[in-house]
XYZ file of C-alpha atoms in Angstrom:
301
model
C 8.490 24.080 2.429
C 7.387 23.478 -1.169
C 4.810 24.883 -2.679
C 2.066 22.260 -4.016
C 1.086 22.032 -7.650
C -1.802 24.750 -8.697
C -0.770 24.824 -12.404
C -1.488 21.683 -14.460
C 1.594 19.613 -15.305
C 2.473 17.983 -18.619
C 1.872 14.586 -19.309
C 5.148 12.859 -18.494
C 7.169 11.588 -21.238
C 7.487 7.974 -19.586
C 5.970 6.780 -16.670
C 7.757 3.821 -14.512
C 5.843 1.148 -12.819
C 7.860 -0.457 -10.023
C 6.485 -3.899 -8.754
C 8.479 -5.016 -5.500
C 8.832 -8.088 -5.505
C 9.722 -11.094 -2.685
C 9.069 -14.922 -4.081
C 6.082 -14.186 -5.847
C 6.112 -16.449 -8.920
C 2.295 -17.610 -8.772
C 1.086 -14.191 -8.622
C 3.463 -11.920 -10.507
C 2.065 -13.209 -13.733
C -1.382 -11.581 -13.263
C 0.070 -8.611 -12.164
C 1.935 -8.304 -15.428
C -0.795 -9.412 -17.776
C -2.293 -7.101 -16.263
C 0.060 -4.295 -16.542
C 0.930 -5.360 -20.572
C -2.944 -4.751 -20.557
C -2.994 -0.892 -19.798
C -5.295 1.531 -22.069
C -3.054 3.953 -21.194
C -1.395 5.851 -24.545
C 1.471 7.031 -23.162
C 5.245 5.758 -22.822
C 5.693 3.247 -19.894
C 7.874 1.224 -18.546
C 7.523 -1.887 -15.893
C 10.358 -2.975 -12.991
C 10.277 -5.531 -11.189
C 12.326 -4.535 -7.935
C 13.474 -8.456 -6.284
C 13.842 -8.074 -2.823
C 15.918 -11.531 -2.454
C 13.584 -14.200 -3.839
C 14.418 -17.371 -3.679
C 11.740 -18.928 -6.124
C 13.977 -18.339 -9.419
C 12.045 -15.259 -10.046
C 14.917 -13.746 -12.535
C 15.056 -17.195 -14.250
C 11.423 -16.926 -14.281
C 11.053 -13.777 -15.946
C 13.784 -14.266 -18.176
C 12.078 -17.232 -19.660
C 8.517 -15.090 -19.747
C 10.329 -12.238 -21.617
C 11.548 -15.080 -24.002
C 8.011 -16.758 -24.539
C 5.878 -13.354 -24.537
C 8.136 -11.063 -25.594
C 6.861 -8.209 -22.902
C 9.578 -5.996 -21.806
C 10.647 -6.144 -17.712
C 13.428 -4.292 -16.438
C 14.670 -6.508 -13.297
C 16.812 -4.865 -10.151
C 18.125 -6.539 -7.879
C 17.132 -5.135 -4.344
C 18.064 -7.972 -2.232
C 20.597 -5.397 -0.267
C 18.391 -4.677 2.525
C 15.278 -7.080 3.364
C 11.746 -5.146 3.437
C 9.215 -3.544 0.652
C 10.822 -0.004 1.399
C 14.583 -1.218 -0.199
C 12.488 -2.456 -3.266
C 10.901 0.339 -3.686
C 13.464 2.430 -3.425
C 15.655 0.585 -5.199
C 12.991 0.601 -8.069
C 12.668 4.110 -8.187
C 16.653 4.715 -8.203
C 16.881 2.544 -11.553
C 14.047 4.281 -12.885
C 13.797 6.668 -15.581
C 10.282 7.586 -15.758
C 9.448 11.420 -15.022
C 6.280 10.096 -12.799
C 6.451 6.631 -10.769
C 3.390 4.263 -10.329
C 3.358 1.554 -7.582
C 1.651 -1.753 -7.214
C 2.478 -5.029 -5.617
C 3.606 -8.482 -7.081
C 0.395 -10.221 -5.747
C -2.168 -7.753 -6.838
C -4.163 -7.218 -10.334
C -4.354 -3.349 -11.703
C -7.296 -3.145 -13.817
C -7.097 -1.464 -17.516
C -7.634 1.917 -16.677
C -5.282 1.755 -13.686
C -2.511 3.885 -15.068
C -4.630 6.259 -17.130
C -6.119 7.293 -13.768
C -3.268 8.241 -11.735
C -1.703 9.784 -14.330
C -4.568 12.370 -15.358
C -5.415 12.982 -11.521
C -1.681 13.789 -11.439
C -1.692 16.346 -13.589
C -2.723 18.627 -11.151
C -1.346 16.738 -7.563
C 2.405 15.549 -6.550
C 0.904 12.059 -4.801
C -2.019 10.338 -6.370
C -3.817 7.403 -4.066
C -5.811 5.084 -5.790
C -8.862 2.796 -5.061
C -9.161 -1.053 -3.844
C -11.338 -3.788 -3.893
C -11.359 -6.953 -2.577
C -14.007 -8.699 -3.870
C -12.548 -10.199 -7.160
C -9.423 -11.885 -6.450
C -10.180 -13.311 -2.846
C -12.331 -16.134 -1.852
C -16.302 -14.896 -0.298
C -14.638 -15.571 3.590
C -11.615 -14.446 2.686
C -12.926 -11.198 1.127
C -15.461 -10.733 4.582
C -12.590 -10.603 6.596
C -11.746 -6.786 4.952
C -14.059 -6.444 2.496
C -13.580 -2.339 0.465
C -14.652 -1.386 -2.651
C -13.253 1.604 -4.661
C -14.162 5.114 -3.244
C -13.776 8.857 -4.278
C -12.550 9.627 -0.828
C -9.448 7.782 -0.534
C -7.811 6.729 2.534
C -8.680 8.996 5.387
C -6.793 9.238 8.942
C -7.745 11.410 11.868
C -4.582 13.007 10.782
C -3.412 13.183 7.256
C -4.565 11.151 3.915
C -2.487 8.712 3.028
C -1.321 6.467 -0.437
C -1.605 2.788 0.189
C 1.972 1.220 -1.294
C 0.293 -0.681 -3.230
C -1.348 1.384 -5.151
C 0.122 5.216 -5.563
C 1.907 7.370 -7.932
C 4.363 10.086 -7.475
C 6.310 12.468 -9.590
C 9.877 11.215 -9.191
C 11.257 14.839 -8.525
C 8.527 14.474 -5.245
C 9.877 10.911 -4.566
C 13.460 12.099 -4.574
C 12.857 15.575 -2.976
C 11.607 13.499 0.536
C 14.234 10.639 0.100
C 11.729 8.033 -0.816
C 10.190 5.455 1.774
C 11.880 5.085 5.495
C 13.299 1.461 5.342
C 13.687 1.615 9.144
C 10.003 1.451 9.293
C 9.686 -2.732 9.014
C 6.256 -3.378 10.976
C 3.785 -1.184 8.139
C 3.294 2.178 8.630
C 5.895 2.861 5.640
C 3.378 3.957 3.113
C 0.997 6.612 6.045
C 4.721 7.772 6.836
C 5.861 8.401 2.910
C 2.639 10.338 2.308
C 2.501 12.661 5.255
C 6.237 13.327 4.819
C 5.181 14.146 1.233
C 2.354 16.781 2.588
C 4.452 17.867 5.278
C 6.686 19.057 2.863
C 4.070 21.065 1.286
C 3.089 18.988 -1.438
C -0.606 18.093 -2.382
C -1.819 14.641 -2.652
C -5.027 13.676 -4.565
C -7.040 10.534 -4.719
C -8.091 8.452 -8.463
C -10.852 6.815 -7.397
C -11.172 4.836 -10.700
C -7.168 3.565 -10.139
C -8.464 0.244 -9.075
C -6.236 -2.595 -7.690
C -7.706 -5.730 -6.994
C -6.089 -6.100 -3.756
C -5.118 -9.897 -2.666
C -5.431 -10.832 1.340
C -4.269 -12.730 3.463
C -5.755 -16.527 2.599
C -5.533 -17.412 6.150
C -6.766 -16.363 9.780
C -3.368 -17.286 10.803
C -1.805 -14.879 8.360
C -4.433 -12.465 8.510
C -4.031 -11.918 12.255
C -0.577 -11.501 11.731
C -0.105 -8.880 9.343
C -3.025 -6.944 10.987
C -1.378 -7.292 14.413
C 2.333 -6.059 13.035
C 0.897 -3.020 10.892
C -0.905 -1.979 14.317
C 2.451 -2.211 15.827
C 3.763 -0.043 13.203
C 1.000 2.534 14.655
C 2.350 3.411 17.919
C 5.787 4.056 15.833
C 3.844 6.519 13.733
C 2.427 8.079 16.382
C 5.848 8.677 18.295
C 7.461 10.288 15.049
C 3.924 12.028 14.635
C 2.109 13.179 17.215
C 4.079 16.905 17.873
C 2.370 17.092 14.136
C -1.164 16.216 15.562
C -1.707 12.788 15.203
C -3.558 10.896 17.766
C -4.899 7.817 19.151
C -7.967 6.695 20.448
C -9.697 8.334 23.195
C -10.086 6.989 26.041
C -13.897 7.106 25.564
C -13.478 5.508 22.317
C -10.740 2.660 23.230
C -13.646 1.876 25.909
C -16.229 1.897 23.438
C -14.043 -0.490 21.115
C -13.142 -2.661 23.844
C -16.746 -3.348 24.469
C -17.564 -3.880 21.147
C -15.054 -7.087 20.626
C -16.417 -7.998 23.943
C -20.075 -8.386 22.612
C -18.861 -9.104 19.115
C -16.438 -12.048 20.288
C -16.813 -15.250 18.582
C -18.291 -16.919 22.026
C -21.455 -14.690 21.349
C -23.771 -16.485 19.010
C -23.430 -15.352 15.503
C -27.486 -14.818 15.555
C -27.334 -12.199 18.642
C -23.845 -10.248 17.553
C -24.294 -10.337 13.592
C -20.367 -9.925 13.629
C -18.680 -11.267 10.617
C -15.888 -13.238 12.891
C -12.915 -12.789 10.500
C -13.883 -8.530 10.798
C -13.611 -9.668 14.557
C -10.525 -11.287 14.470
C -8.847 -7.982 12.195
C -9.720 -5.598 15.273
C -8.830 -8.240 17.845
C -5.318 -8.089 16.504
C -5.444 -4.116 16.073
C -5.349 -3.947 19.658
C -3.177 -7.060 20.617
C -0.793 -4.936 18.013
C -1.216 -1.166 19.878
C -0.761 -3.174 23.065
C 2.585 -4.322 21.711
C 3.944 -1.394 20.243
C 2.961 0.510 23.062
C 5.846 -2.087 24.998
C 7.882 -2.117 22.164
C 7.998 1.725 21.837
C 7.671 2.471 25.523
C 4.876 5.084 24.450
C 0.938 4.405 25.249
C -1.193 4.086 21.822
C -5.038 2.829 22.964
């Protein structure tokens, strides 16, 4: 066990920000406006971790670096395919005594870094906040709408860091072996922090580390990626539950059942007041647990 931070740490002497990265030319440029854009005062770097593309990101970026003249350190992490290898793979060509994360088709806002860093100070993991409501369409955005919060991201088991939007002291990231890239269906990020707590660290949430966090455009894609991270549940809960985690009751997966049931897009909009993309998200949460719960040969309601 490790003993979590009490005493107030240093301000690292450079801070890395890994992007992973998979064909993500039309929204990678945002991210690193965004990320030249930091009112952060202190030394930082920014790689971009390229998990195979196949959209001429490096030509892309070589031409960018050319043009704008903003530094980006590229790796090559098309060795093993998922957003765990490009992390990892980030963080291993790092230098940076503390490591933010964000995602290729996100925006950080200007404060982003500042944030994490300062509420690191005194915590090995730092979560931060998302919102959904700038860079996604109105239905698009009603499908998952959040907003930032001071509470982070709670479970009925541990907090967690979404990997989209964390930071970690690389001596942390190193000391659990960084992300699990067996874990392919989501989950990876819930798994990386409670490792990280299990261990004995402490994790804190900046609530004012806002990404704008891009969704799915499309029901089709929506339903997907909701469906597969619920799969990635029942996985978590077979590698977690001797720790405490749990799943529904069966009072509750009764209770949830019968809300979709009255909820369902067949009910008139007027008598269910139901958003139907919301609908469609916890539709797919259990067609997922239902799946994983084959998959896994273990029953997650």
């Amino acid at each position: 066990m490790n003993e979590s931070t009490t005493m107030k740490r240093p301000r690292p002497s450079l801070v890395s920000v890994i992007v992973p990265t998979f064909d993500a030319i039309a929204t990678i440029g945002h991210q690193l406006d965004a990320l030249a854009a930091q009112d952060y005062d202190g030394a930082y770097d920014v790689i971009v971790s390229d998990n195979g593309s196949i959209d001429g990101l490096r030509e892309w970026l070589d031409e960018r670096v050319r043009v704008d003249g903003q530094v980006v350190h590229y790796v090559d992490a098309s060795g093993s395919a998922g957003a765990s290898h490009a992390r990892n793979a980030g963080a291993a060509h790092s230098s940076g005594e503390f490591l933010a994360f964000c995602d290729a088709d996100d925006v950080v806002r200007s404060a982003w870094l500042r944030e994490l860093v300062a509420t690191a100070s005194t915590a090995d993991l730092v979560s931060g906040s998302l919102d959904t409501s700038v860079v996604n369409s109105v239905a698009t955005y009603r499908r998952r709408p959040l907003s930032p919060s001071l509470h982070g991201f709670e479970t009925d088991f541990l907090p967690y860091a979404p990997g989209c939007n964390f930071g970690v002291w690389s001596s942390v990231f190193r000391a659990v072996r960084g992300f699990d890239e067996t874990i392919t269906d989501g989950g990876e990020d819930l798994d990386f922090s409670w490792r990280v707590q299990l261990a004995g660290y402490r994790m804190a949430h900046a609530g004012a580390a806002i990404v704008d966090y891009r969704l799915r455009p499309t029901v089709r894609e929506f339903w997907s990626q909701v469906r597969r991270y619920a799969v990635g549940d029942v996985l978590l809960y077979s590698a977690y539950r001797e720790y405490g985690f749990t799943g529904l009751s069966n009072t509750d997966f009764a209770q949830h059942v019968l809300r979709l049931l009255v909820t369902n897009p067949a009910v008139p909009h007027a008598l269910s007041r139901s958003p139907r993309g919301q609908w469609i998200g916890a539709a797919a949460v259990v067609v997922g647990h239902l799946q994983g719960s084959i998959r896994y040969r273990t029953l997650f309601l």
